[in-house]
Coordinates of C-alpha atoms in Angstrom, one line a residue:
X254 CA 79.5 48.1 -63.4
X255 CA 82.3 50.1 -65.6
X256 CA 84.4 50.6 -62.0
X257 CA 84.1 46.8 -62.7
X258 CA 85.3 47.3 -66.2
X259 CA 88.1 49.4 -65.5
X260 CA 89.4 46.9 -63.1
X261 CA 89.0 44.5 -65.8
X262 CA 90.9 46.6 -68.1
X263 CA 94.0 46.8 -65.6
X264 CA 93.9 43.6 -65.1
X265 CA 94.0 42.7 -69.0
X266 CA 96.2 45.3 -69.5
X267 CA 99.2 44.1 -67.1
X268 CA 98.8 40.5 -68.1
X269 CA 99.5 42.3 -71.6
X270 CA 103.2 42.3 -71.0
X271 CA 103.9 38.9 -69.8
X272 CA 101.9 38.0 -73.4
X273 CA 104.4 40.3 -74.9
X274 CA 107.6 38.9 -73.0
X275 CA 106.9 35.3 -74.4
X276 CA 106.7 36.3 -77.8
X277 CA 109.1 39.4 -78.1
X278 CA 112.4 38.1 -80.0
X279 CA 114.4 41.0 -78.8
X280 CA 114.7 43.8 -76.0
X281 CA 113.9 46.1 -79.4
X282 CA 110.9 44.1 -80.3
X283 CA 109.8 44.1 -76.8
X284 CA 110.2 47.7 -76.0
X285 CA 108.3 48.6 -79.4
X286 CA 105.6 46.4 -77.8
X287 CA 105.5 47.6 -74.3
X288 CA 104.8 51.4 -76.0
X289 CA 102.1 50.2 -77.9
X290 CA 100.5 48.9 -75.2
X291 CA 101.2 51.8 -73.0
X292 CA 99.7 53.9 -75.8
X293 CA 96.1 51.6 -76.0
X294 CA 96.2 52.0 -72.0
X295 CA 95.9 55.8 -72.6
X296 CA 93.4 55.8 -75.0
X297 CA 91.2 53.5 -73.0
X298 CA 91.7 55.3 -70.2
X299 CA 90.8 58.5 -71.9
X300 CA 87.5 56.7 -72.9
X301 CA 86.7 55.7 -69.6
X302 CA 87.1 59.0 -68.1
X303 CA 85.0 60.6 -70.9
X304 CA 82.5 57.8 -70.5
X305 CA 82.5 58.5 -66.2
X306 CA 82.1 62.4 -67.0
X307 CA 79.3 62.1 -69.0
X308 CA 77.2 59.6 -66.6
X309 CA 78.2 61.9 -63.6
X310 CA 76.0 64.7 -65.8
X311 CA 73.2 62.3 -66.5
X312 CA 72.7 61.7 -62.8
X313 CA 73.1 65.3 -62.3
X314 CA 70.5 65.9 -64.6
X315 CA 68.1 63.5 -62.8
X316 CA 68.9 64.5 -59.8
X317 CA 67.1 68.3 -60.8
X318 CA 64.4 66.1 -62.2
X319 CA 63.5 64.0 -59.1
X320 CA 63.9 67.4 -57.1
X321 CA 61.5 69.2 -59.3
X322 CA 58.9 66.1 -59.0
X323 CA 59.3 66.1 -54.9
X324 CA 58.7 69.9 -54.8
X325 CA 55.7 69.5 -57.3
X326 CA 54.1 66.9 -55.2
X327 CA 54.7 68.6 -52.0
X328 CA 52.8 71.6 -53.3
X329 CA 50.0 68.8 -54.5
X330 CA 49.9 67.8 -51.0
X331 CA 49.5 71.0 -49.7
X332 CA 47.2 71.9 -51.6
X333 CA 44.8 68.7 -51.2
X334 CA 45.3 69.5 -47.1
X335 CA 43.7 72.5 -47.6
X336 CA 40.8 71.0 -49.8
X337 CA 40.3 68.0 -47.3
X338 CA 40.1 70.7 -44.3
X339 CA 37.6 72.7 -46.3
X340 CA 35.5 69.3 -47.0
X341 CA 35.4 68.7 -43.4
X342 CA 33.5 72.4 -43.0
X343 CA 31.2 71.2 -45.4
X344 CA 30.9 67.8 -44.3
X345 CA 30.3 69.2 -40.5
X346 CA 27.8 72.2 -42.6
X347 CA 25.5 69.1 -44.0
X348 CA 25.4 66.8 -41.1
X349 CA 23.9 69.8 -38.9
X350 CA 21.2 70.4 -41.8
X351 CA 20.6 66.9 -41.8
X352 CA 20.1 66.6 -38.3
X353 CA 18.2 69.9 -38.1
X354 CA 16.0 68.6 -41.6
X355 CA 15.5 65.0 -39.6
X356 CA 14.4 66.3 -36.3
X357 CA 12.5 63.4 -34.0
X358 CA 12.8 61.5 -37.4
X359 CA 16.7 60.8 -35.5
X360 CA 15.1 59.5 -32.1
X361 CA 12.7 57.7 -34.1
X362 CA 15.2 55.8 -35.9
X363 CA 17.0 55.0 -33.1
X364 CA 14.0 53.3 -31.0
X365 CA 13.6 51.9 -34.3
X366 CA 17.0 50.1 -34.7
X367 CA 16.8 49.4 -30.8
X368 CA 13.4 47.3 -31.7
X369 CA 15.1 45.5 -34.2
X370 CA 17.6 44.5 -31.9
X371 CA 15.4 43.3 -29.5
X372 CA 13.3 41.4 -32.3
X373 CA 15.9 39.9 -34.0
X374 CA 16.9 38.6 -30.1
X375 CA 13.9 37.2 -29.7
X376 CA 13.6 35.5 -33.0
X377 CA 16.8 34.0 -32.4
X378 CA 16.1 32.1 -29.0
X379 CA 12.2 31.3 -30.5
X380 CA 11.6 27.9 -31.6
X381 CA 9.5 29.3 -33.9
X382 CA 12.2 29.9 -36.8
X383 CA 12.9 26.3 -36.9
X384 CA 9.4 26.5 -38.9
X385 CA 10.6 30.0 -40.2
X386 CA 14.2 29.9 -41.0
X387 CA 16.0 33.1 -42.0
X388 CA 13.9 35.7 -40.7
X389 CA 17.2 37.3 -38.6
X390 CA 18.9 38.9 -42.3
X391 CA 16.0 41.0 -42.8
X392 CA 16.4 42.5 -39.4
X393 CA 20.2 42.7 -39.3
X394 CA 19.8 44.9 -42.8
X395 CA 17.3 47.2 -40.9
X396 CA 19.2 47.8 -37.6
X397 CA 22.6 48.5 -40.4
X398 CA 19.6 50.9 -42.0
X399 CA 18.5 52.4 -39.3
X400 CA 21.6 53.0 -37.6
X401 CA 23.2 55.0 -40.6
X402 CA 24.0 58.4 -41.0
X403 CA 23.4 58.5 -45.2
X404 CA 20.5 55.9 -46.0
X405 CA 16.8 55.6 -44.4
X406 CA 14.8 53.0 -43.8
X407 CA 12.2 52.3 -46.3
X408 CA 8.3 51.7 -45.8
X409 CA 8.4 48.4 -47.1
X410 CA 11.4 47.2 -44.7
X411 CA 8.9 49.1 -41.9
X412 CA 6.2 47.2 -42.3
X413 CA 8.1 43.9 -42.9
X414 CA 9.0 44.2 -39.4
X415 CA 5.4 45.0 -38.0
X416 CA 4.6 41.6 -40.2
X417 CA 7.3 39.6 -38.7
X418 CA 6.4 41.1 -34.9
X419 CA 2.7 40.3 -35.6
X420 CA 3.7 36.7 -37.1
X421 CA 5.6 35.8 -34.4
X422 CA 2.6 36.3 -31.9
X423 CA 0.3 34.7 -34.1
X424 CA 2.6 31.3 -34.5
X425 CA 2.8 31.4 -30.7
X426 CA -1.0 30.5 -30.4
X427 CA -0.3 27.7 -32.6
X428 CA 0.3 23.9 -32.7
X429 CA 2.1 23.4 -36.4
X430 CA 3.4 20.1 -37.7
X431 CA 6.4 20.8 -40.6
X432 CA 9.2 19.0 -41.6
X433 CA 12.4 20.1 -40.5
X434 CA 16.1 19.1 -39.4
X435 CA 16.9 17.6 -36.5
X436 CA 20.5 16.9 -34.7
X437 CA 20.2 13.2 -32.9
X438 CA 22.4 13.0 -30.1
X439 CA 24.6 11.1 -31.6
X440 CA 25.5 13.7 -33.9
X441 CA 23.5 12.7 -37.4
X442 CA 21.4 15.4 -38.7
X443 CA 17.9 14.0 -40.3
X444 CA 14.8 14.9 -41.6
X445 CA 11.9 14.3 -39.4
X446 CA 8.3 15.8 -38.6
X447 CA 8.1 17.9 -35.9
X448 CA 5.3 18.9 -33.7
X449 CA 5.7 22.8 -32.7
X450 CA 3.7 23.7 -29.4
X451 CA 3.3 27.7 -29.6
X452 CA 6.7 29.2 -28.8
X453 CA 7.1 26.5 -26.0
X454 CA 8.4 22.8 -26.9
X455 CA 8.7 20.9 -30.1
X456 CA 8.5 17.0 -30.0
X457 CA 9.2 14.6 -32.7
X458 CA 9.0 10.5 -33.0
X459 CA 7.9 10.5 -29.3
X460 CA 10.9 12.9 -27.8
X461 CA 11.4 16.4 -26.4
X462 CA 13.4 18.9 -29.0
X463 CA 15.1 21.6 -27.6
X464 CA 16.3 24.8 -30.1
X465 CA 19.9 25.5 -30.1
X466 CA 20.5 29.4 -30.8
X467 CA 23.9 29.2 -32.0
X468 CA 23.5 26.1 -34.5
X469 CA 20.1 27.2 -35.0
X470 CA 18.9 23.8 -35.2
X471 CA 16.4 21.5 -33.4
X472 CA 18.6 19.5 -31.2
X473 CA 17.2 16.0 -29.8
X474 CA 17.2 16.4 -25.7
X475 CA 20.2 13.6 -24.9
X476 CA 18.1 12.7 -21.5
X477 CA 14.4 12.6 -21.8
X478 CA 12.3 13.6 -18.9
X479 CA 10.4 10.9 -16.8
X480 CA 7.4 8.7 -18.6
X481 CA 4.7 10.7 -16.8
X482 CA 5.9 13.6 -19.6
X483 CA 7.0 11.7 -22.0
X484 CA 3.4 9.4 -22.5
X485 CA 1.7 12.5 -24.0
X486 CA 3.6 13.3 -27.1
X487 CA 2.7 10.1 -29.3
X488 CA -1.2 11.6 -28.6
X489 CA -0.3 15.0 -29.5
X490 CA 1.6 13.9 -32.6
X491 CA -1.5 11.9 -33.7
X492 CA -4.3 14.1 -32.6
X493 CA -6.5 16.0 -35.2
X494 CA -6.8 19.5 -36.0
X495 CA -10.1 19.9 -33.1
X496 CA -8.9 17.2 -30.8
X497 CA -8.2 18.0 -27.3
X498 CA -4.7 16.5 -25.9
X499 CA -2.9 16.9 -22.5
X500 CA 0.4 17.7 -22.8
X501 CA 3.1 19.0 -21.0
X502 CA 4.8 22.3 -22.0
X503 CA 8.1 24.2 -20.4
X504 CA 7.3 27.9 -20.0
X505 CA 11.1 28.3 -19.9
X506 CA 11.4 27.5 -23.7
X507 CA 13.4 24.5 -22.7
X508 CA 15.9 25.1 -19.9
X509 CA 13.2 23.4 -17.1
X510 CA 13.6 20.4 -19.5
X511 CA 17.6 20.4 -19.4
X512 CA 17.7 20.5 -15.6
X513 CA 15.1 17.4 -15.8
X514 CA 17.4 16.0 -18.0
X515 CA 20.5 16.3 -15.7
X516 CA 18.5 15.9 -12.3
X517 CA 20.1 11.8 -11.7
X518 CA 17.2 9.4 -12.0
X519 CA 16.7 6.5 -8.9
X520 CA 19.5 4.3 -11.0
X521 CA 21.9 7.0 -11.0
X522 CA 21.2 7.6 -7.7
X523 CA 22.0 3.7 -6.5
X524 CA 25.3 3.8 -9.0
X525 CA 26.8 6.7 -6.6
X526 CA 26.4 4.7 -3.9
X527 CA 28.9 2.4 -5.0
X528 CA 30.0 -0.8 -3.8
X529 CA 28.7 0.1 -0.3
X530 CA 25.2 1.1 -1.6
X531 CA 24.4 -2.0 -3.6
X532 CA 25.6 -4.5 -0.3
X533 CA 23.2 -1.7 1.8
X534 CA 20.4 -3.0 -1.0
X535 CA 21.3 -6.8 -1.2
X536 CA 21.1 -6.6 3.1
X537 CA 18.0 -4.7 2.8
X538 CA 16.2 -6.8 -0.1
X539 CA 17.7 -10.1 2.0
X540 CA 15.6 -8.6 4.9
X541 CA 12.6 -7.9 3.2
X542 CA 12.6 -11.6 1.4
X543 CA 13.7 -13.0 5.0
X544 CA 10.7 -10.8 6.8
X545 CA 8.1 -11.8 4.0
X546 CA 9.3 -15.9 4.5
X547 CA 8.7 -15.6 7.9
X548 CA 5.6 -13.9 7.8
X549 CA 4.0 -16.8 5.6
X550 CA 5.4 -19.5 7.7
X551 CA 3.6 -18.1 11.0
X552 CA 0.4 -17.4 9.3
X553 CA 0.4 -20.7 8.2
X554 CA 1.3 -22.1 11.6
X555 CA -1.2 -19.8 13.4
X556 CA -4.1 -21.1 11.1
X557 CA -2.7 -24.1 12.2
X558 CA -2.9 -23.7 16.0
X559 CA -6.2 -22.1 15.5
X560 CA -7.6 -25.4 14.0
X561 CA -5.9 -27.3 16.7
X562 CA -7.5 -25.0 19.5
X563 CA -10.8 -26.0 18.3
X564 CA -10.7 -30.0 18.3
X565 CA -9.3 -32.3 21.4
X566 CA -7.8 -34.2 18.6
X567 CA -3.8 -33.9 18.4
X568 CA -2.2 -32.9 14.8
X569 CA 1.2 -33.1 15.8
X570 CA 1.8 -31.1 12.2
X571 CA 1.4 -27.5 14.4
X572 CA 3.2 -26.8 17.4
X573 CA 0.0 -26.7 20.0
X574 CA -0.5 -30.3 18.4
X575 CA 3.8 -31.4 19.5
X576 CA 2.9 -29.9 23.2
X577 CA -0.6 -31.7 23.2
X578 CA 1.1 -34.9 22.3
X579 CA 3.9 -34.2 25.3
X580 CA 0.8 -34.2 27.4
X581 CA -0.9 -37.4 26.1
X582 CA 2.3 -39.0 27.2
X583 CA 2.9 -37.8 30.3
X584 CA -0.9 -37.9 31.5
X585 CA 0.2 -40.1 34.5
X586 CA 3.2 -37.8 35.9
X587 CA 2.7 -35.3 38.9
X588 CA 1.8 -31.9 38.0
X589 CA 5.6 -30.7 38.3
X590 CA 6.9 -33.5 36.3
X591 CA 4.0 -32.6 33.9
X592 CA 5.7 -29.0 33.8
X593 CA 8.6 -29.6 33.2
X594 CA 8.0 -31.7 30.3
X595 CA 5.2 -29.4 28.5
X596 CA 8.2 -26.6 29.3
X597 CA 10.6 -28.5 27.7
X598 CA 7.7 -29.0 24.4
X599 CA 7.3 -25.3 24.5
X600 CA 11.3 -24.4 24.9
X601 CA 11.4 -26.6 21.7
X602 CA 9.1 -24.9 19.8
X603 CA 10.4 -21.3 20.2
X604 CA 13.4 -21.5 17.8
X605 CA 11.1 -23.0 14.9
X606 CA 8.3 -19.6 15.4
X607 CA 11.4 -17.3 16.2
X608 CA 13.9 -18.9 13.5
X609 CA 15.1 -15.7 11.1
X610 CA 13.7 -13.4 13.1
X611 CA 17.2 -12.5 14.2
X612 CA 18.7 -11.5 11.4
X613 CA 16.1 -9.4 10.4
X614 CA 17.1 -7.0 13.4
X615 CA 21.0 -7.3 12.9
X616 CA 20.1 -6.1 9.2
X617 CA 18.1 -3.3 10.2
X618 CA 21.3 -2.4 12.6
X619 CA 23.6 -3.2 9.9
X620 CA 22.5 -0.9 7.3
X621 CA 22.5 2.6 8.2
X622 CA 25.8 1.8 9.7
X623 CA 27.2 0.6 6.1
X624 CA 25.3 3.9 4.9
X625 CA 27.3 6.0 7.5
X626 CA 30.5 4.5 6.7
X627 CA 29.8 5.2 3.1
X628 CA 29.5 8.5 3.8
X629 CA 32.5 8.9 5.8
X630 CA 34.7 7.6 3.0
X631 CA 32.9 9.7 0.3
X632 CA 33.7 12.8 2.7
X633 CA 36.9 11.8 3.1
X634 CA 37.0 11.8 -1.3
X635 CA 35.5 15.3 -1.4
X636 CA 38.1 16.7 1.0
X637 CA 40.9 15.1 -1.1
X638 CA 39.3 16.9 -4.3
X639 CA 39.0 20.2 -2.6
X640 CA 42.6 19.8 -1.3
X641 CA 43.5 19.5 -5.3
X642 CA 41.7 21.9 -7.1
X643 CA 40.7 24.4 -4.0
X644 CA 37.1 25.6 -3.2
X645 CA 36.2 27.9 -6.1
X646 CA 33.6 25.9 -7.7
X647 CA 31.3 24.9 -5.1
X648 CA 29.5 22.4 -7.7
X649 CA 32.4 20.1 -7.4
X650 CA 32.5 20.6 -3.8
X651 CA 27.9 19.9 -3.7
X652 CA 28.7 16.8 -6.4
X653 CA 30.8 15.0 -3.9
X654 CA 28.6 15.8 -0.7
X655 CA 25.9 14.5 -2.6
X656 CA 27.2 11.2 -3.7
X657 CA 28.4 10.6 -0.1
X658 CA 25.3 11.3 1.5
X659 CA 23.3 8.4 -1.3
X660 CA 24.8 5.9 1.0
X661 CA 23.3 7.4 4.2
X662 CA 19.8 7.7 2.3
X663 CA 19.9 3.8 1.2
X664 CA 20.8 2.2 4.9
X665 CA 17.9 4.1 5.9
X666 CA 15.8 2.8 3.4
X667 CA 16.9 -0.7 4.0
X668 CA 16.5 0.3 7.8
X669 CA 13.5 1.5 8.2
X670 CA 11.3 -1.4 6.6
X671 CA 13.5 -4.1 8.2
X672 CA 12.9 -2.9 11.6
X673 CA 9.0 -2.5 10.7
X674 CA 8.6 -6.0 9.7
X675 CA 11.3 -7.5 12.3
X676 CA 8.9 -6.0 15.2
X677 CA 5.8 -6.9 12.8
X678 CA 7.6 -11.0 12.7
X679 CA 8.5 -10.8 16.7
X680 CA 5.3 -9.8 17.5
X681 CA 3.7 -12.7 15.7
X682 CA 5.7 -14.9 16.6
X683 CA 5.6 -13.9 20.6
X684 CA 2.0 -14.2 19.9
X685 CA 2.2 -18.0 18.8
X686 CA 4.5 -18.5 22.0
X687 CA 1.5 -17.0 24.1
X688 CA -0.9 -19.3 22.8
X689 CA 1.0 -22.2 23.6
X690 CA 2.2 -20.9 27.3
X691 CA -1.4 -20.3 28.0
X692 CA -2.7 -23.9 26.4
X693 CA -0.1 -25.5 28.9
X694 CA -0.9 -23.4 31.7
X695 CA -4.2 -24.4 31.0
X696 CA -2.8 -28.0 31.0
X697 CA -1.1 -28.1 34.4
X698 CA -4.3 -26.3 35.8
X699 CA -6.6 -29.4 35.1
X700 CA -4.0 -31.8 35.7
X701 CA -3.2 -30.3 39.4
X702 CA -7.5 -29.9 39.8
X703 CA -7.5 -33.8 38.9
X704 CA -4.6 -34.9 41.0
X705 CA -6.5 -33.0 43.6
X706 CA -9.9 -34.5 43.5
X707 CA -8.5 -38.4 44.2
X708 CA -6.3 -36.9 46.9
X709 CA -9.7 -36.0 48.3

């Protein structure tokens, strides 16, 4: 700052003379002024130099002072150094009495913080503390207790944790209602009464719960398991305090109900069959529906022929009646002329009892070959997804093997009770052709006895 003002100075003091110069009169007049300003450039001068001298001493002069203050502090430090290292001594001095006063009091604690641990673990993954909320502080403070070096655990926090052990085995033995939150899955948090079964399962309105440890809330299973454990909880929930209920539990605390819950059900099953797997189930239901019709129109039919066998009288509503009534009209031919008509009857009669039957057995073909080609393209799938992400998670890899084999497992379902009821349907029907080959072998056998008898 005053190099800045001497500058200044100079500055002011040669602009000083062009001043003069423009209002001098004279060379006399301006040499009288060019002294006088020569002279005021001296005396400032003089005062800056004086003023420079005697800020060079004051810096000097604290200079010495922040010397003095560095060496003073630096003997401080020394000094606390020494006084720390001599606190360690005694630090080390006390902890060694300490240890020596506490004796197995040390190993004590320590089992003691371990059990906390383990308790607080427990409490944690129990669906108990949805009933008892908060019980985990009290333990965290005694394992911080118990694991310090300068503070004790007290009596009282002692026995608080025998209470809290012994609690948590009596509330297992129980079935408690209580009111309590509970996470739906579609995120909403309500209030709702639960039922609690021991430390095992807690239902509420009808549905499984299942206890989240990190929320530490009662979260509402988003796939409930089958009816058959399901039809039991609407009893329990309204069952008296000496009422006897069945009920299903999950000794697992709740992870056999999550693999229930994403075990596919029979739908899901059929939807990872694809297109292929519901035309496997129209073929196969078309079958079934086609086996049944048939069925029903030759028991019909063979309660028909069975009436007809039993009266000389001709119905020609059944087909014994249609090759009876061939023979009424041909009464008067020769016996091979007679056969050839009631084989003509009989040949007409076939594709009305064997009408469907057909297609029955091209379905029951048909099917587990729509189920292998299903699986052949659903291979073909999982190759393609190991070729793009590898083999390293072998649940990708079981996922896609599974949904290709659905399709193998549904043309064998649609198979298997086509080709039972196309041989039950062929057999019936052959039956019904039988009867009728016999009646007109029957036929021919009195007509050729007859012819015979007038020959004679």
């Amino acid at each position: 700052m005053k190099l800045r003002n001497v500058f200044l100075s100079g500055v002011f003091a040669l602009a000083m003379p062009m001043v003069a110069v423009a209002e001098a009169a004279n060379l006399d007049q301006l040499l009288n002024l060019v002294k006088e300003g020569q002279a005021r450039d001296n005396a400032a001068f003089e005062q800056r130099i004086a003023e420079f001298q005697g800020s060079k001493a004051k810096q000097e002069q604290l200079v010495r002072e922040a010397t003095a203050e560095r060496d003073r502090l630096e003997a401080l430090s020394a000094d606390k150094e020494e006084q720390f290292r001599d606190n360690e001594l005694v630090v080390a001095e006390k902890q060694a009495q300490l240890n020596d006063r506490l004796g197995s009091l040390k190993e004590l604690f320590g089992v003691l913080q371990q059990v906390a641990g383990d308790t607080k673990s427990v409490f944690e993954g129990s669906v108990i503390s949805s009933e008892l909320p908060g019980r985990e502080a009290f333990l965290t403070d005694l394992i911080r207790v118990a694991g310090a070096t300068s503070e004790l655990p007290s009596i009282e926090q002692l026995e608080r944790l025998w209470f809290e052990m012994q609690r948590e085995a009596t509330y297992s033995g129980r079935i408690a209602s209580y009111s309590a939150d509970v996470v739906t899955p579609s995120g909403e948090t309500t209030q709702q009464q639960v039922v609690r079964i021991g430390g095992f399962n807690a239902v509420s309105d009808g549905k499984y719960l299942n206890w989240d440890i990190e929320s530490a809330r009662l979260i509402e299973l988003d796939k409930q398991p089958g009816a058959r454990y399901t039809d039991g909880i609407s009893a329990l929930e309204s069952a008296s305090g000496s009422e006897l209920t069945g009920f299903w539990i999950d000794p697992s605390r709740g992870q056999l109900l999550k693999i229930m819950g994403q075990s596919p059900e029979l739908g899901d099953r059929v939807d990872q069959g694809g297109v292929v797997g519901y035309i496997i189930l129209a073929l196969g239901a078309v079958g079934i529906l086609l086996a049944i019709w048939r069925m029903i129109v030759l028991n019909i039919e063979a309660g028909r022929i069975s009436k007809q066998m039993k009266t000389e009288t001709v119905d020609e509503k059944n087909a014994l009646g249609r090759v009876m009534a061939v023979f009424n009209a041909n009464k008067k031919s020769d016996t091979e002329t007679l056969e050839l008509h009631l084989g003509e009857a009989i040949a007409a009669e076939i594709p009305r009892l064997t009408r469907g039957i057909g297609w029955i057995k091209i379905i029951s073909v048909v099917a587990p070959l729509l189920g292998l080609l299903g699986t052949v393209t659903g291979m073909i799938d999982v190759f393609e997804t190991m070729s793009l992400f590898g083999t390293g998670d072998p649940k990708l890899m079981a996922g896609g093997i599974s949904q290709a084999l659905v399709t193998t497992v549904l043309g064998l379902v649609a198979a298997i009770p086509c080709v039972f009821l196309h041989t039950l349907t062929n057999n019936r029907s052959r039956a019904l052709i039988m009867i009728l080959e016999e009646r007109a072998t029957g036929i021919l056998a009195r007509q050729s006895e007859q012819q015979q008898a007038k020959a004679a």
